[in-house]
Short mmCIF file of C-alpha atoms and ligand atoms in Angstrom, two decimals:
data_model
loop_
_atom_site.label_atom_id
_atom_site.label_comp_id
_atom_site.label_asym_id
_atom_site.label_seq_id
_atom_site.Cartn_x
_atom_site.Cartn_y
_atom_site.Cartn_z
CA MET A 1 0.00 0.00 0.00
CA ILE A 2 1.15 3.52 -0.73
CA ALA A 3 -0.51 6.77 0.29
CA THR A 4 -2.70 7.84 -2.62
CA GLU A 5 -3.56 11.49 -2.92
CA ILE A 6 -7.06 12.00 -4.29
CA ILE A 7 -7.43 15.32 -6.06
CA LYS A 8 -10.66 16.81 -7.43
CA ILE A 9 -10.23 18.82 -10.59
CA ASP A 10 -12.61 21.20 -12.32
CA GLU A 11 -12.19 20.00 -15.90
CA LYS A 12 -14.13 22.92 -17.30
CA ASN A 13 -11.60 25.36 -15.86
CA ILE A 14 -8.25 23.62 -16.15
CA LYS A 15 -6.61 26.86 -17.23
CA ASN A 16 -7.33 28.43 -13.84
CA PRO A 17 -4.16 28.73 -11.71
CA GLU A 18 -5.64 26.51 -8.97
CA GLU A 19 -6.39 23.67 -11.37
CA LEU A 20 -3.12 24.09 -13.25
CA LYS A 21 -1.26 23.78 -9.98
CA LYS A 22 -2.86 20.38 -9.38
CA LEU A 23 -1.97 19.22 -12.88
CA ARG A 24 1.62 20.47 -12.51
CA LYS A 25 2.01 18.44 -9.36
CA ALA A 26 0.65 15.31 -11.06
CA ALA A 27 2.85 15.95 -14.12
CA GLU A 28 5.95 16.16 -11.87
CA ILE A 29 5.02 12.81 -10.37
CA ILE A 30 4.75 11.23 -13.82
CA LYS A 31 8.06 12.75 -14.89
CA ASN A 32 9.74 11.42 -11.77
CA GLY A 33 8.57 7.83 -12.17
CA GLY A 34 5.27 7.79 -10.22
CA LEU A 35 1.76 6.63 -11.12
CA VAL A 36 -1.11 9.03 -11.83
CA VAL A 37 -4.74 8.16 -12.57
CA PHE A 38 -6.38 10.74 -14.84
CA PRO A 39 -9.57 11.27 -16.83
CA THR A 40 -9.67 10.87 -20.61
CA GLU A 41 -12.60 10.92 -23.03
CA THR A 42 -12.52 7.10 -23.32
CA VAL A 43 -11.99 5.69 -19.81
CA TYR A 44 -9.86 6.76 -16.82
CA GLY A 45 -6.20 6.02 -17.46
CA LEU A 46 -3.35 4.84 -15.20
CA GLY A 47 -0.36 6.80 -16.45
CA ALA A 48 3.40 6.56 -16.07
CA ASN A 49 6.45 7.91 -17.90
CA ALA A 50 6.76 5.64 -20.96
CA LEU A 51 10.50 6.33 -21.18
CA ASP A 52 11.11 4.97 -17.67
CA ALA A 53 11.18 1.18 -17.47
CA ASN A 54 10.76 1.20 -13.68
CA ALA A 55 7.70 3.44 -13.85
CA VAL A 56 6.12 1.28 -16.54
CA LYS A 57 6.78 -1.81 -14.43
CA LYS A 58 4.75 -0.20 -11.63
CA ILE A 59 1.72 0.01 -13.95
CA TYR A 60 1.83 -3.76 -14.47
CA GLU A 61 2.17 -4.33 -10.71
CA ALA A 62 -0.66 -1.95 -9.73
CA LYS A 63 -3.08 -3.50 -12.22
CA GLY A 64 -1.90 -7.10 -11.99
CA ARG A 65 -1.56 -6.90 -15.78
CA PRO A 66 0.03 -9.82 -17.66
CA PRO A 67 3.57 -8.71 -18.56
CA ASP A 68 3.25 -9.49 -22.28
CA ASN A 69 0.20 -7.24 -22.78
CA PRO A 70 1.62 -4.05 -24.35
CA LEU A 71 0.56 -0.56 -23.33
CA ILE A 72 -0.76 2.37 -25.30
CA VAL A 73 1.53 5.41 -25.21
CA HIS A 74 -0.27 8.76 -24.98
CA VAL A 75 1.17 11.95 -26.41
CA ALA A 76 0.04 15.58 -26.15
CA ASN A 77 0.61 16.57 -29.76
CA ILE A 78 0.75 15.10 -33.23
CA LYS A 79 4.42 15.90 -33.69
CA ASP A 80 5.26 13.37 -30.98
CA ILE A 81 3.59 10.56 -32.94
CA TYR A 82 6.13 11.24 -35.69
CA LYS A 83 8.92 11.50 -33.14
CA TYR A 84 8.42 8.00 -31.83
CA ALA A 85 6.84 6.08 -34.74
CA GLU A 86 7.15 5.50 -38.47
CA VAL A 87 4.00 7.06 -39.90
CA THR A 88 2.86 5.37 -43.13
CA LYS A 89 0.84 7.16 -45.81
CA THR A 90 -2.50 5.76 -44.64
CA ALA A 91 -1.58 6.41 -41.03
CA GLU A 92 -0.88 10.02 -41.94
CA LYS A 93 -4.26 10.33 -43.61
CA ILE A 94 -5.93 8.93 -40.52
CA ILE A 95 -3.95 11.14 -38.15
CA LYS A 96 -4.93 14.22 -40.14
CA LYS A 97 -8.56 13.23 -40.20
CA PHE A 98 -9.03 12.10 -36.59
CA MET A 99 -6.31 13.02 -34.08
CA PRO A 100 -6.76 13.93 -31.28
CA ALA A 101 -9.22 11.07 -30.97
CA PRO A 102 -10.34 7.89 -29.21
CA LEU A 103 -8.15 6.08 -31.72
CA THR A 104 -4.85 4.25 -31.22
CA LEU A 105 -2.42 3.56 -34.04
CA VAL A 106 -0.03 0.61 -33.88
CA LEU A 107 3.04 1.72 -35.83
CA LYS A 108 6.68 0.69 -36.28
CA LYS A 109 8.89 2.12 -33.53
CA LYS A 110 11.42 4.67 -34.71
CA ASP A 111 13.95 3.66 -32.09
CA LYS A 112 14.15 1.82 -28.80
CA SER A 113 13.05 4.69 -26.57
CA LEU A 114 9.54 3.28 -26.07
CA ASP A 115 10.62 -0.34 -25.76
CA CYS A 116 9.30 -0.74 -22.24
CA ALA A 117 5.70 -0.03 -23.34
CA SER A 118 5.73 -2.90 -25.85
CA PRO A 119 8.62 -5.18 -24.92
CA GLY A 120 9.74 -7.56 -27.62
CA LEU A 121 7.66 -5.88 -30.34
CA ASP A 122 8.94 -3.66 -33.14
CA THR A 123 5.68 -1.67 -32.95
CA VAL A 124 4.27 0.84 -30.51
CA ALA A 125 0.62 1.80 -29.94
CA VAL A 126 0.19 5.60 -29.84
CA ARG A 127 -2.76 7.85 -29.15
CA MET A 128 -3.28 11.55 -28.70
CA PRO A 129 -6.31 11.98 -26.41
CA GLU A 130 -8.90 14.65 -27.02
CA ASN A 131 -9.75 15.33 -23.39
CA ASN A 132 -8.18 18.64 -22.34
CA THR A 133 -7.19 17.50 -18.85
CA ALA A 134 -5.37 14.48 -20.27
CA LYS A 135 -3.67 16.53 -22.97
CA LYS A 136 -2.58 19.22 -20.52
CA LEU A 137 -1.26 16.69 -18.02
CA ILE A 138 0.79 14.86 -20.68
CA GLY A 139 2.05 18.15 -22.09
CA LEU A 140 3.14 19.35 -18.65
CA ALA A 141 4.86 16.05 -17.92
CA GLY A 142 6.85 16.57 -21.12
CA VAL A 143 7.20 12.82 -21.67
CA PRO A 144 5.09 10.23 -23.50
CA VAL A 145 2.70 8.61 -21.03
CA ALA A 146 1.98 4.88 -21.03
CA ALA A 147 -1.58 4.50 -19.81
CA PRO A 148 -3.87 1.48 -19.75
CA SER A 149 -7.31 1.74 -18.16
CA ALA A 150 -7.25 2.55 -14.44
CA ASN A 151 -8.77 -0.72 -13.23
CA LEU A 152 -7.48 -4.05 -11.95
CA SER A 153 -6.63 -6.32 -14.86
CA GLY A 154 -9.63 -8.26 -16.13
CA LYS A 155 -12.23 -6.04 -14.42
CA PRO A 156 -14.63 -3.57 -16.03
CA SER A 157 -13.00 -0.33 -17.15
CA PRO A 158 -13.46 2.82 -15.04
CA THR A 159 -15.66 5.48 -16.58
CA ASN A 160 -15.72 7.72 -13.51
CA ALA A 161 -13.32 8.59 -10.71
CA GLU A 162 -15.19 6.48 -8.18
CA HIS A 163 -14.57 3.31 -10.24
CA ALA A 164 -10.84 4.08 -10.43
CA ILE A 165 -10.60 4.83 -6.70
CA LYS A 166 -12.25 1.50 -5.87
CA ASP A 167 -9.62 -0.46 -7.82
CA LEU A 168 -6.45 1.60 -7.36
CA ASN A 169 -6.60 3.54 -4.10
CA GLY A 170 -3.40 2.61 -2.22
CA LYS A 171 -1.62 1.49 -5.39
CA VAL A 172 -0.89 4.79 -7.15
CA ASP A 173 0.50 8.20 -6.16
CA ILE A 174 -2.35 10.44 -7.30
CA ILE A 175 -5.89 9.96 -8.55
CA ILE A 176 -7.19 13.01 -10.43
CA CYS A 177 -10.97 13.02 -10.12
CA GLY A 178 -12.62 14.79 -13.02
CA GLU A 179 -15.84 14.27 -14.89
CA ASN A 180 -17.46 11.05 -16.06
CA CYS A 181 -15.90 9.86 -19.33
CA GLU A 182 -17.75 11.18 -22.33
CA ILE A 183 -17.30 8.08 -24.48
CA GLY A 184 -17.04 5.33 -21.90
CA LEU A 185 -15.27 2.74 -24.10
CA GLU A 186 -11.56 2.29 -24.72
CA SER A 187 -10.04 3.61 -27.95
CA THR A 188 -10.33 1.85 -31.27
CA VAL A 189 -6.95 0.17 -31.94
CA ILE A 190 -5.76 -0.19 -35.54
CA SER A 191 -2.62 -1.46 -37.23
CA PHE A 192 -1.38 -1.17 -40.81
CA ASN A 193 -0.39 -3.88 -43.27
CA SER A 194 2.43 -3.52 -45.78
CA ASP A 195 -0.18 -2.98 -48.52
CA GLU A 196 -1.48 -0.01 -46.45
CA SER A 197 -4.71 -1.78 -45.52
CA VAL A 198 -5.90 -1.38 -41.94
CA ASN A 199 -6.64 -4.02 -39.28
CA ILE A 200 -9.08 -3.21 -36.51
CA LEU A 201 -7.46 -4.87 -33.49
CA ARG A 202 -10.03 -3.50 -31.06
CA SER A 203 -13.34 -1.88 -31.97
CA GLY A 204 -14.28 1.41 -30.34
CA TYR A 205 -15.99 4.73 -30.74
CA ILE A 206 -14.25 5.36 -34.09
CA THR A 207 -16.05 2.78 -36.21
CA ARG A 208 -15.02 0.82 -39.28
CA GLU A 209 -17.40 3.07 -41.27
CA ASP A 210 -15.58 6.18 -39.92
CA LEU A 211 -12.23 4.71 -40.99
CA TYR A 212 -13.53 3.68 -44.39
CA THR A 213 -15.01 7.12 -44.97
CA ALA A 214 -11.63 8.64 -44.11
CA GLY A 215 -10.09 6.63 -46.96
CA ALA A 216 -8.77 3.61 -45.08
CA ARG A 217 -9.07 0.23 -46.76
CA ILE A 218 -10.08 -2.20 -44.02
CA ALA A 219 -8.30 -5.54 -44.42
CA ARG A 220 -10.48 -8.58 -44.82
CA GLN A 221 -10.51 -10.10 -41.41
CA LYS A 222 -12.74 -12.07 -39.17
CA ASN A 223 -15.08 -9.85 -37.20
CA ALA A 224 -13.22 -8.29 -34.28
CA ASP A 225 -16.27 -9.20 -32.14
CA ASN A 226 -15.41 -12.87 -32.04
CA LEU A 227 -13.35 -14.51 -29.36
CA GLU A 228 -10.88 -15.57 -31.99
CA PRO A 229 -7.16 -16.33 -31.59
CA PRO A 230 -5.30 -13.16 -30.54
CA ARG A 231 -3.86 -10.92 -33.22
CA SER A 232 -2.39 -8.56 -30.69
CA PRO A 233 -1.21 -9.86 -27.33
CA GLY A 234 -3.83 -7.93 -25.38
CA MET A 235 -6.66 -9.74 -27.10
CA LYS A 236 -6.06 -13.09 -25.48
CA TYR A 237 -6.98 -12.23 -21.90
CA THR A 238 -10.37 -12.19 -20.22
CA HIS A 239 -11.47 -8.63 -19.94
CA TYR A 240 -14.04 -6.33 -18.43
CA SER A 241 -15.55 -9.11 -16.29
CA PRO A 242 -17.92 -8.17 -13.51
CA ASP A 243 -17.67 -10.17 -10.25
CA ALA A 244 -20.81 -12.22 -10.96
CA PRO A 245 -21.06 -14.52 -13.99
CA LEU A 246 -22.56 -12.70 -16.96
CA TYR A 247 -24.70 -14.25 -19.71
CA VAL A 248 -25.77 -12.48 -22.89
CA LEU A 249 -29.35 -13.33 -23.88
CA SER A 250 -29.84 -13.59 -27.61
CA GLY A 251 -33.40 -13.70 -28.90
CA ASP A 252 -36.54 -11.65 -29.17
CA GLU A 253 -37.76 -9.28 -26.51
CA LYS A 254 -40.68 -11.41 -25.34
CA ASN A 255 -38.51 -14.52 -24.85
CA ILE A 256 -35.99 -12.47 -22.90
CA ILE A 257 -38.64 -11.02 -20.59
CA ASP A 258 -40.17 -14.48 -20.00
CA PHE A 259 -36.74 -15.91 -19.25
CA ILE A 260 -35.87 -13.17 -16.75
CA LYS A 261 -39.24 -13.40 -14.99
CA LYS A 262 -38.91 -17.18 -14.70
CA GLU A 263 -35.38 -16.83 -13.39
CA ILE A 264 -36.35 -14.49 -10.58
CA TYR A 265 -39.44 -16.49 -9.60
CA ASN A 266 -37.62 -19.81 -9.56
CA LYS A 267 -34.44 -18.88 -7.78
CA ASN A 268 -33.41 -17.00 -4.74
CA ASN A 269 -30.43 -15.59 -6.54
CA LYS A 270 -29.99 -11.86 -6.60
CA THR A 271 -30.19 -11.35 -10.33
CA GLY A 272 -28.82 -8.44 -12.32
CA PHE A 273 -30.50 -7.56 -15.60
CA LEU A 274 -28.68 -5.25 -17.98
CA CYS A 275 -31.12 -3.98 -20.55
CA PHE A 276 -32.35 -1.14 -22.74
CA ASP A 277 -34.90 1.50 -21.66
CA GLU A 278 -37.63 -0.30 -23.60
CA PHE A 279 -37.46 -3.28 -21.21
CA LEU A 280 -38.08 -1.28 -18.02
CA GLU A 281 -41.89 -1.14 -18.30
CA TYR A 282 -42.15 -4.95 -18.13
CA PHE A 283 -40.87 -4.89 -14.56
CA GLU A 284 -42.79 -1.95 -13.17
CA ASP A 285 -45.33 -4.05 -11.21
CA ASN A 286 -43.13 -6.99 -10.43
CA LYS A 287 -43.69 -8.31 -6.90
CA ASN A 288 -40.28 -9.94 -6.83
CA ILE A 289 -38.55 -6.77 -7.83
CA ALA A 290 -36.38 -6.99 -4.71
CA LEU A 291 -34.67 -10.00 -6.23
CA ILE A 292 -33.65 -8.22 -9.37
CA SER A 293 -31.44 -5.24 -10.06
CA ILE A 294 -32.34 -3.77 -13.41
CA ILE A 295 -29.94 -1.36 -15.05
CA SER A 296 -30.67 0.15 -18.45
CA ILE A 297 -27.78 1.36 -20.58
CA GLY A 298 -30.02 3.52 -22.76
CA PRO A 299 -32.54 3.32 -25.58
CA LYS A 300 -32.25 0.31 -27.90
CA ASN A 301 -31.25 2.42 -30.87
CA ASN A 302 -28.92 4.87 -29.10
CA LEU A 303 -25.60 3.08 -29.46
CA ARG A 304 -23.46 5.98 -28.20
CA GLU A 305 -25.51 6.19 -25.03
CA GLN A 306 -25.07 2.44 -24.54
CA ALA A 307 -21.30 2.82 -25.03
CA LYS A 308 -21.21 5.53 -22.40
CA ASN A 309 -23.16 3.53 -19.81
CA LEU A 310 -22.00 -0.06 -20.28
CA PHE A 311 -18.99 -0.12 -17.94
CA ASP A 312 -20.80 1.97 -15.34
CA ALA A 313 -23.56 -0.66 -15.33
CA LEU A 314 -21.04 -3.50 -14.88
CA ASN A 315 -19.32 -1.56 -12.10
CA LYS A 316 -22.70 -0.92 -10.45
CA PHE A 317 -23.55 -4.63 -10.44
CA ASN A 318 -20.24 -5.18 -8.62
CA MET A 319 -21.14 -2.56 -6.03
CA ILE A 320 -24.66 -3.95 -5.54
CA GLY A 321 -23.26 -7.49 -5.26
CA VAL A 322 -25.51 -9.62 -7.49
CA ASP A 323 -25.10 -13.41 -7.93
CA ILE A 324 -25.70 -13.58 -11.67
CA ILE A 325 -26.13 -11.06 -14.47
CA TYR A 326 -28.14 -11.43 -17.67
CA SER A 327 -27.76 -8.93 -20.45
CA VAL A 328 -29.65 -8.11 -23.60
CA GLU A 329 -27.69 -8.22 -26.83
CA PRO A 330 -26.64 -4.89 -28.36
CA GLU A 331 -26.87 -4.22 -32.05
CA LYS A 332 -23.60 -4.88 -33.87
CA THR A 333 -23.53 -1.92 -36.23
CA GLY A 334 -21.49 1.28 -35.82
CA VAL A 335 -20.43 1.89 -32.23
CA GLY A 336 -22.62 -1.09 -31.34
CA GLU A 337 -19.81 -3.32 -32.63
CA ALA A 338 -17.62 -2.09 -29.76
CA VAL A 339 -20.41 -2.33 -27.17
CA TYR A 340 -21.14 -5.88 -28.31
CA ASN A 341 -17.43 -6.76 -28.26
CA ARG A 342 -16.95 -5.54 -24.65
CA LEU A 343 -20.09 -7.28 -23.47
CA ILE A 344 -19.23 -10.63 -25.07
CA LYS A 345 -15.74 -10.44 -23.56
CA ALA A 346 -17.18 -9.50 -20.18
CA ALA A 347 -19.40 -12.58 -20.49
CA GLY A 348 -16.41 -14.74 -21.46
CA GLY A 349 -18.40 -15.66 -24.58
CA LYS A 350 -21.38 -17.07 -22.64
CA ILE A 351 -24.47 -16.54 -24.81
CA ILE A 352 -27.90 -18.06 -24.15
CA LYS A 353 -30.00 -18.38 -27.31
CA LEU A 354 -33.70 -17.94 -26.54
P1 LIG B 401 -5.49 -1.42 -22.75
O1 LIG B 401 -4.23 -0.76 -22.36
O2 LIG B 401 -5.93 -2.46 -21.79
O3 LIG B 401 -6.55 -0.45 -23.15
O4 LIG B 401 -5.18 -2.26 -24.07
C1 LIG B 401 -4.37 -1.77 -25.08
C2 LIG B 401 -4.62 -2.58 -26.29
O5 LIG B 401 -3.72 -2.22 -27.33
C3 LIG B 401 -4.41 -4.06 -26.02
O6 LIG B 401 -5.35 -4.80 -26.74
C4 LIG B 401 -3.00 -4.27 -26.53
O7 LIG B 401 -2.72 -5.59 -26.87
C5 LIG B 401 -3.00 -3.36 -27.75
N1 LIG B 401 -1.64 -2.98 -28.10
C6 LIG B 401 -0.83 -2.14 -27.44
N2 LIG B 401 0.37 -2.07 -28.04
C7 LIG B 401 0.32 -2.88 -29.11
C8 LIG B 401 1.24 -3.24 -30.13
N3 LIG B 401 2.46 -2.72 -30.16
N4 LIG B 401 0.83 -4.12 -31.06
C9 LIG B 401 -0.41 -4.63 -31.05
N5 LIG B 401 -1.33 -4.34 -30.11
C10 LIG B 401 -0.98 -3.47 -29.15
MG1 LIG B 402 -8.01 -2.02 -20.06
#
């Protein structure tokens, strides 16, 4: 255990001297080899100086992260992407179109300076975040910042400061508490083939349609949603799992409602039901409501809202302490691809067809 300083920051006024002072202090800690949790637009990040092998090692220890799962390096400006990585033609097009963005590019390393973020690989994953607090913090630190999500390895990602505190209080130097994350899902991760086509290694808020529209040719690949053999090391681990076993229910609305009602009548389990707004009315008069915790992640057709609320819902089920969780199945188009991907991974691939 180490003493963790928990600092509230007013993200809307980070240029105020008071707020800047807090960020300067956190930036110093990063520069000097410490660990800082900070808000980004995707999820809260656990940052350390990516040039300092000891500092990066501390990230792995704090999270309990498998040592061969490489880290994303965050930079405060586009110039730094070029400083550390070989930017191909397509990559340049994508950088110009999107960055700063919830998008990570896996590129050839220019030299060995970022070796500790992706040991044994000749590539590095880089992202320039859009969130002003994150950008300012990284800029003030003056070093590239390796930052995975600020949660214990395998657990749901933190989309607010409270989630990050629960997992990392006592394991990091500072936790900067800002606003809830606007996007709520980790960045889209892409890599580039020698023919300049693009692989989507992890789906996210920037969709395959967004990339295609920007002129990227998406390589023919199996759907990133599947639990297929890992293409990048990070894809082989269980991820995002809530404490209780999670099952995704696939089928029509009526069958799902019948299934859930039967479940709560037949068992004394405390059941969690993760659903869309449209399902809520079916449970309004339920006598056994005490046995079920229903959390909606938004309207059925609002995929961005679902993205924003998914991890918060999984974290809430952990806080409530349910025995089993059933979830409806999100649509797989657009941002829904990423929501579906996170949910299926959180469920460890357990789908019940109804
Ligand atoms: P996380 O830090 O948990 O958000 O995950 C970062 C993701 O980026 C993981 O899926 C990593 O495997 C992936 N990643 C990071 N660096 C590389 C790299 N050099 N090559 C391929 N994938 C990478
Ligand atoms: Mg993560």
